[in-house]
Each structure stands twice: as structure tokens, then as C-alpha cells.
XYZ file of C-alpha atoms in Angstrom:
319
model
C -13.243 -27.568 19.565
C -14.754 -24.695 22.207
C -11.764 -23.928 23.414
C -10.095 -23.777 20.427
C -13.080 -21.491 18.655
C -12.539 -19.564 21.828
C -9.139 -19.034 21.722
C -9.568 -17.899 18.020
C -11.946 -14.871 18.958
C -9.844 -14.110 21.685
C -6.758 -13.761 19.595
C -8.667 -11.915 17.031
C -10.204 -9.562 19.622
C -6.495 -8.762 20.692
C -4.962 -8.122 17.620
C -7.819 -5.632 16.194
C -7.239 -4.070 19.822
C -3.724 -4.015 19.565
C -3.716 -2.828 15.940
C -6.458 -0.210 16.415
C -4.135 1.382 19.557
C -1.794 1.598 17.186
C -3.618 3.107 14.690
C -4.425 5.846 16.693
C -0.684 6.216 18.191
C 0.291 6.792 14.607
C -2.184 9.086 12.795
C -1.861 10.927 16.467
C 2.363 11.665 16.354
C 2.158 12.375 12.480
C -0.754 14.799 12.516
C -4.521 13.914 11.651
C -4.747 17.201 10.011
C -1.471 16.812 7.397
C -2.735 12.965 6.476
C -6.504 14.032 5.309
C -4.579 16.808 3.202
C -2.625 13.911 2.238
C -5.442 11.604 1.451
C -7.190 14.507 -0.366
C -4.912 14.869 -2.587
C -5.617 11.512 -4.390
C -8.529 12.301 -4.811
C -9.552 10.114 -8.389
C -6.130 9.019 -8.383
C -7.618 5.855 -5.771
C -9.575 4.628 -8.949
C -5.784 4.032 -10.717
C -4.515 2.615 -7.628
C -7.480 -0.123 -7.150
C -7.026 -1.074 -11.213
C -3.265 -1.349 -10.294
C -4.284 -4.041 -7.417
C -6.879 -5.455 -9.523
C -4.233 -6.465 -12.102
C -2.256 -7.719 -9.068
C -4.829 -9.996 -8.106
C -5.107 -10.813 -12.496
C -1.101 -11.886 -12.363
C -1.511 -14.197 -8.863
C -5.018 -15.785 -10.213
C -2.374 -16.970 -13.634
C 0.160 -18.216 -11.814
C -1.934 -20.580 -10.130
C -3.824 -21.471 -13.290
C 0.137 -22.482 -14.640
C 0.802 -24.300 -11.424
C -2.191 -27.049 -12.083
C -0.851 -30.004 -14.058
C -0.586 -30.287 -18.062
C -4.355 -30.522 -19.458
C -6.236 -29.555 -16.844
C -8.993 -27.233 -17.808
C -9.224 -24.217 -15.414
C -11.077 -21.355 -16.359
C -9.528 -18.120 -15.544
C -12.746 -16.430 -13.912
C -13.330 -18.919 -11.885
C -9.535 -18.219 -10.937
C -9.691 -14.656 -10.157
C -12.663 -15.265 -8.218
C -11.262 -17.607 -6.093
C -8.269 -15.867 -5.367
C -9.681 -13.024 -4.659
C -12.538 -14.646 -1.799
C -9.005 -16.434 -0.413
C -7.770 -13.567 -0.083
C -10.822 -11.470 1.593
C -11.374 -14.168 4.006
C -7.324 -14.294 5.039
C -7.552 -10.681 5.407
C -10.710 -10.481 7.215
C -9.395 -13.174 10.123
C -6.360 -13.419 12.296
C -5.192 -17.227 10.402
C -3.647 -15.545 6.991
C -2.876 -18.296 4.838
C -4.784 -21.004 6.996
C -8.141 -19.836 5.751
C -6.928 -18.059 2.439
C -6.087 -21.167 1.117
C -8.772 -23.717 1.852
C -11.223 -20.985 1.257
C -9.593 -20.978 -2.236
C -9.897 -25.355 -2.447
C -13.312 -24.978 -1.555
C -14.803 -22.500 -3.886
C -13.252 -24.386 -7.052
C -13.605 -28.077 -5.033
C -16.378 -28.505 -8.528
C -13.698 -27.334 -11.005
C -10.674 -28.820 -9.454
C -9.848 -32.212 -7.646
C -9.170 -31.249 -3.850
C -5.832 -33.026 -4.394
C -4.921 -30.834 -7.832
C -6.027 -27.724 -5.976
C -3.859 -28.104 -2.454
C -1.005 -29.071 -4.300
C -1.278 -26.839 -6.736
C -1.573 -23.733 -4.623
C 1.072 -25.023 -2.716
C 3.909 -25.326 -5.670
C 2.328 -21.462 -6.074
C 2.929 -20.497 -2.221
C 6.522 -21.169 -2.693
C 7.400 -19.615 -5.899
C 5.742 -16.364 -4.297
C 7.893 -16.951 -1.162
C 10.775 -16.874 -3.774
C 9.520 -13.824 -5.676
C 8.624 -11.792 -1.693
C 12.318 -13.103 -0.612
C 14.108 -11.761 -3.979
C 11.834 -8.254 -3.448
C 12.611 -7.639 -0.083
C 16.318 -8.335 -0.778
C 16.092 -5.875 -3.111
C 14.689 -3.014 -0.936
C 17.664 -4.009 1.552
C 20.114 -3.220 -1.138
C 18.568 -0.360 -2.520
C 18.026 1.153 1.403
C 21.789 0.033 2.194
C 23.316 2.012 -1.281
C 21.257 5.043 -1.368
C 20.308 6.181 2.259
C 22.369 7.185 4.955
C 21.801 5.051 7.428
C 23.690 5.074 11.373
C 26.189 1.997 11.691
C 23.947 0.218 13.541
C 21.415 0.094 11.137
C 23.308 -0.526 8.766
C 25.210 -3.514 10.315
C 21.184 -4.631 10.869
C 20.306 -4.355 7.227
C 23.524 -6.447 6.162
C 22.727 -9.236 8.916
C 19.240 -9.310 7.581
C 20.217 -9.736 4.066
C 22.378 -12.542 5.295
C 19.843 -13.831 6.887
C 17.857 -13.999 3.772
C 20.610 -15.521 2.199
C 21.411 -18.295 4.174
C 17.475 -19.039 5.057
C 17.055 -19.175 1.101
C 19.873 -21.460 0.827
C 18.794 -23.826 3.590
C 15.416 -24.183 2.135
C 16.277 -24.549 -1.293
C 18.736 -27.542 -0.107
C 15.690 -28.867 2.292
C 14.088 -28.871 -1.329
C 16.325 -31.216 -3.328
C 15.868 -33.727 -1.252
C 18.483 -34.707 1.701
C 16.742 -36.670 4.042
C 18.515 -39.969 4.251
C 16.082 -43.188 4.431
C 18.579 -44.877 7.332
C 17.571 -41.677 10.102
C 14.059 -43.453 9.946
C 10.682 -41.045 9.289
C 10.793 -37.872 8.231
C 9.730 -34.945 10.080
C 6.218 -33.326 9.213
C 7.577 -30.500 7.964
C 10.113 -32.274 5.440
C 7.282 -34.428 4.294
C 4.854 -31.254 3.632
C 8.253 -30.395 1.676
C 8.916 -33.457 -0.197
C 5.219 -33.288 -1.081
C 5.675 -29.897 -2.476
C 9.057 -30.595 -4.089
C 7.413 -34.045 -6.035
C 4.459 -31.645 -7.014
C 6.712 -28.694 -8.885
C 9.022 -31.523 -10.310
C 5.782 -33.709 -11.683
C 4.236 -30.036 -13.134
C 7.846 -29.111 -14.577
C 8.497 -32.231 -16.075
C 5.302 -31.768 -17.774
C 5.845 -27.910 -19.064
C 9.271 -27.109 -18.827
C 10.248 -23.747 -18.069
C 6.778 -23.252 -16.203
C 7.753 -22.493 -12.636
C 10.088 -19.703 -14.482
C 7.030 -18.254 -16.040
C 5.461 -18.332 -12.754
C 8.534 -16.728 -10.907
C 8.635 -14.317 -13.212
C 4.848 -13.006 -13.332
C 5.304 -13.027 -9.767
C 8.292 -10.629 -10.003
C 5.551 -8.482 -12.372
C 2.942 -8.643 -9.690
C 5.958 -6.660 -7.157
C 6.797 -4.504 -10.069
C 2.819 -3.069 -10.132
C 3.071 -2.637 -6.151
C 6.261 -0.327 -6.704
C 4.286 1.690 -9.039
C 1.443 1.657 -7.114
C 3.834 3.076 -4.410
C 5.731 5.508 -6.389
C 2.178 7.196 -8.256
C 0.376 7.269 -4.809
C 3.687 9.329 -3.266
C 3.151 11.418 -6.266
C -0.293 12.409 -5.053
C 0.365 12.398 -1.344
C 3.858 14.792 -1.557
C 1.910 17.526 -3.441
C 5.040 19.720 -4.993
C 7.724 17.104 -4.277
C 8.835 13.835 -6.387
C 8.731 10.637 -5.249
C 12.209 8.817 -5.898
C 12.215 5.570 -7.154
C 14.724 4.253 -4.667
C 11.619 5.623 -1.901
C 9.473 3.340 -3.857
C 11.169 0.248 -3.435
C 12.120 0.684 -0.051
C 8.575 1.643 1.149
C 6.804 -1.049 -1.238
C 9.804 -3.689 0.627
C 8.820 -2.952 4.399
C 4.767 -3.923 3.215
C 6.211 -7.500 2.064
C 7.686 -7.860 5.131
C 4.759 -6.340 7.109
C 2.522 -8.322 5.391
C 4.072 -11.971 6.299
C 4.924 -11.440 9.338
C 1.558 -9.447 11.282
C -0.838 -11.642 8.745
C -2.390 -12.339 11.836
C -3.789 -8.529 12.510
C -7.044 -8.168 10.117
C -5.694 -5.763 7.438
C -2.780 -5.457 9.565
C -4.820 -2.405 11.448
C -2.184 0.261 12.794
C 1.084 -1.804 11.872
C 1.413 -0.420 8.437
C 0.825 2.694 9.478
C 3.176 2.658 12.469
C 5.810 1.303 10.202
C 5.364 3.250 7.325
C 5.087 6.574 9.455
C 8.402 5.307 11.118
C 10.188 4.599 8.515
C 8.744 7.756 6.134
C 11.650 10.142 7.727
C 14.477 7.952 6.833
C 13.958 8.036 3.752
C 13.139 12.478 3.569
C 9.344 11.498 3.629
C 7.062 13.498 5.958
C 5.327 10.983 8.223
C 2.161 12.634 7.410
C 2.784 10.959 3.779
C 3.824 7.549 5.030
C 1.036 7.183 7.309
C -0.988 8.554 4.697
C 0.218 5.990 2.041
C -0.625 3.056 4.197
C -4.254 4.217 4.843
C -4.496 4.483 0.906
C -3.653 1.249 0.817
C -5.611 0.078 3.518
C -8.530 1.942 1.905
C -7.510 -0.454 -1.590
C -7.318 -3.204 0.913
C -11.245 -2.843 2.203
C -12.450 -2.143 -1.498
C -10.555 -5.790 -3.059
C -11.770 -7.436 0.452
C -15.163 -6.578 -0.070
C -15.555 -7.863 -3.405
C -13.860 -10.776 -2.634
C -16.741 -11.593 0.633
C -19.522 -11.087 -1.664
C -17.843 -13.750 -4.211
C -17.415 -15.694 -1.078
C -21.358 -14.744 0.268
C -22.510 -16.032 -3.230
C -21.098 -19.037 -4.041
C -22.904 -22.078 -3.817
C -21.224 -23.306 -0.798
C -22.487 -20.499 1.329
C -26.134 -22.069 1.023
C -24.635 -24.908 2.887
């Protein structure tokens, strides 16, 4: 257990060291002066953009409430305030969805049976998996048929979408079920599957048509972050338009961002180095991209510190 507990602050020491290098590698090559005009320029416009990521959080906090079992009584506060101390304390540590999650069992563990909860958040994980895969496929499209790109990127972005593709279509078959009985015990991972698999069919067979609901409010929840996107380059390019295409693209790289460096608290310097890097494909000043990820980052801190202060006091933080 100590060197374990050590390991964690050691990892999480790293990564804020690693992300705050970056940080400072990336507001230095874009220009600190051009991204506080940038920021400026929002001004009360970061008021719409927190309400935006407030309804966010409204849409995720639903679909979990339709991924609990026929009957059970849920109410949607204690929902939204669950979700949102999950999320806090994943952003706040370097273990994303390992301490999102049961940080979200424990709060409700007097509202919800542990069992109900796990598996419930669970059938939710992987519907929002679906809805992150189906956005970032998007973006690769859109990037693919509306900026030039060199060959090689563009022989990357096809490989990647294949990628996609063919992970999606091993996963979904992993899903139905094709573990034969004869090869002897399954292997962790297909069991956490099969447990997730009996879960969604057991909650469908109960309210048909409800994973579609939840697939499809999750495809709303992307929908807000591409507005979110496209009104905060409206602020942040002063006499130029954002495109939508830009939107898409830019709102694409955070999904991807997001799941893979969940591990860097607030993911310190990466989405700046990555939005500043990929600003000038698409005929954005890095000054804006860099810009638009400390706006976020900013929305980030606000939703994060609401969602500690849920976490500070609940109940369980008296024991």
C-alpha cells in the first residue's frame, strides 16, 4: 500500500511537471501578449460558455439516471451532483475514470445499491465511448474533406479512421458474446465485458429503445461542446468568423486529448500544445488556439470547483 500511495504522488508530481513545461512552451511560441488580447476579448462571454458546460454536465447526469434499471427511483439532483464531484475528483488526480467513478458510487451508495450504481455507470461508460468514437470520426472526416492537408497526413488521418473502424467493430463483436465455453475461463477483461453486455441487455429488455435515447443525448452533449467551440472562436478571432468545419475539428482533437492524457490534472499544457499546434492548420492564429484551450481550462477549474465542494460536503467526507 506505501509503495503504491508513493508511486501515485510520484506520477502525479510528474505529470503536473510535465504538463506545466508544456504550458509554458506553448503560451511562450504563440505569444503571451496576443493570448491575454485573446482571452480579453471574452470578456462576459465566459458566463455563456460555463452555462453551455453546465448543461453538458445536465445531459451526462440523464443518461445515467436512464441507464439504472426500470423503477428505480433516482432523483435527478442528487444526479447532477454526483456527476459533477466524479468528475472534479477525476480531474483533480492523475487516475481519470478510476476515481471519477467510485467517487460517483459512493456519494449516491444511500440512494443507489452499490451493485445498481457500478453497473449502471458502466452500461453509461460505453454508450459515451460510442458517442466520443462516432465524434471524433466525424472531425476526421470533416479535417480530411475540407483542409488541405500534406499526403502524409492525410494517409495518417485515413489509417486512423480505420483504426476507429475496425477497433469499433472488434469491440462491438467482443460485445455479443463469442467466447466459447470449451476454451475454459474467460479472460478478465471479457468477463468485465460480459458483465456490461448482461447489464445493457437486462436495462433494454426492460425499456426498449433506452440505450438509443442515451446514445443520442450523448451525441447532444458533443453538439453543445461544438458550439461552445465555435462561440468562444467568435470572441477570441475578433474581426474574423469562426467556420463550422474549425469547430468540429478543434472540439474533435479535445475528445481525443481528453481520453488519452486523463492522467495529467486538467490535462495542464497538452491542450494547449495541441490546440496551438493544430490552430494553423486549420488558418487559426495559435494565439487563438492556445487561447481557446485556456478558456476552457478556465471552464474546467470553475465546474471542478463546484464539484470538490459537493464532494467536501457530503456526508461521507465527515468520515
Amino acid at each position: 500500500m506505501g509503495f503504491s500511495l508513493r508511486r501515485h504522488h510520484l506520477v502525479t508530481i510528474a505529470a503536473a511537471v510535465f504538463g506545466a513545461a508544456l504550458f509554458a512552451y506553448a503560451v511562450r511560441r504563440a505569444g503571451v501578449a496576443d493570448i491575454v488580447e485573446a482571452v480579453r476579448r471574452v470578456g462576459w462571454g465566459l458566463v455563456f460558455i460555463l452555462v453551455l458546460a453546465g448543461l453538458r454536465f445536465v445531459l451526462r447526469a440523464q443518461c445515467w439516471r436512464w441507464c439504472l434499471p426500470r423503477g428505480t427511483v433516482f432523483p435527478f439532483p442528487r444526479a447532477l451532483a454526483a456527476f459533477l464531484a466524479g468528475d472534479a475528483v477525476g480531474n483533480v488526480t492523475p487516475l481519470g475514470l478510476l476515481a471519477s467513478e467510485p467517487a460517483k458510487v459512493l456519494l449516491t451508495r444511500h440512494h443507489l445499491a452499490t451493485r445498481e450504481s457500478v453497473a449502471s455507470l458502466a452500461v453509461e461508460n460505453l454508450v459515451y465511448a460510442g458517442s466520443v468514437v462516432a465524434m471524433v470520426g466525424v472531425g476526421l472526416v470533416v479535417l480530411a474533406a475540407n483542409v488541405a492537408m500534406p499526403g502524409a497526413w492525410r494517409l495518417a488521418t485515413g489509417a486512423a479512421l480505420a483504426a476507429m473502424v475496425g477497433g469499433s467493430a472488434v469491440v462491438f463483436r467482443a460485445m455479443r458474446g463469442t467466447w466459447d465455453a470449451s476454451r475454459g475461463p474467460r479472460p478478465r477483461w471479457r468477463e468485465r465485458l460480459a458483465t456490461i453486455r448482461d447489464e445493457a441487455a437486462r436495462l433494454s429488455g426492460g425499456r426498449p429503445g433506452s440505450l438509443g435515447r442515451v446514445f443520442a443525448l450523448d451525441l447532444l452533449f458533443h453538439a453543445l461542446a461544438v458550439l461552445e467551440v465555435f462561440v468562444t472562436l467568435q470572441w477570441l478571432l475578433g474581426d474574423r468568423s469562426p467556420t463550422l468545419v474549425q469547430a468540429i475539428v478543434f472540439e474533435a482533437l479535445n475528445r481525443v486529448i481528453t481520453a488519452a492524457f486523463k492522467f495529467v490534472p486538467f490535462r495542464v499544457g497538452i491542450d494547449e500544445a495541441s490546440a496551438g499546434a493544430l490552430a494553423p492548420i486549420l488558418s487559426v492564429n495559435p494565439a487563438a488556439g492556445v487561447a481557446l484551450a485556456v478558456v476552457r481550462k478556465v471552464r474546467n477549474l470553475f465546474w471542478a470547483a463546484i464539484g470538490l465542494a459537493l464532494v467536501a460536503a457530503h456526508p461521507a467526507a465527515e468520515r
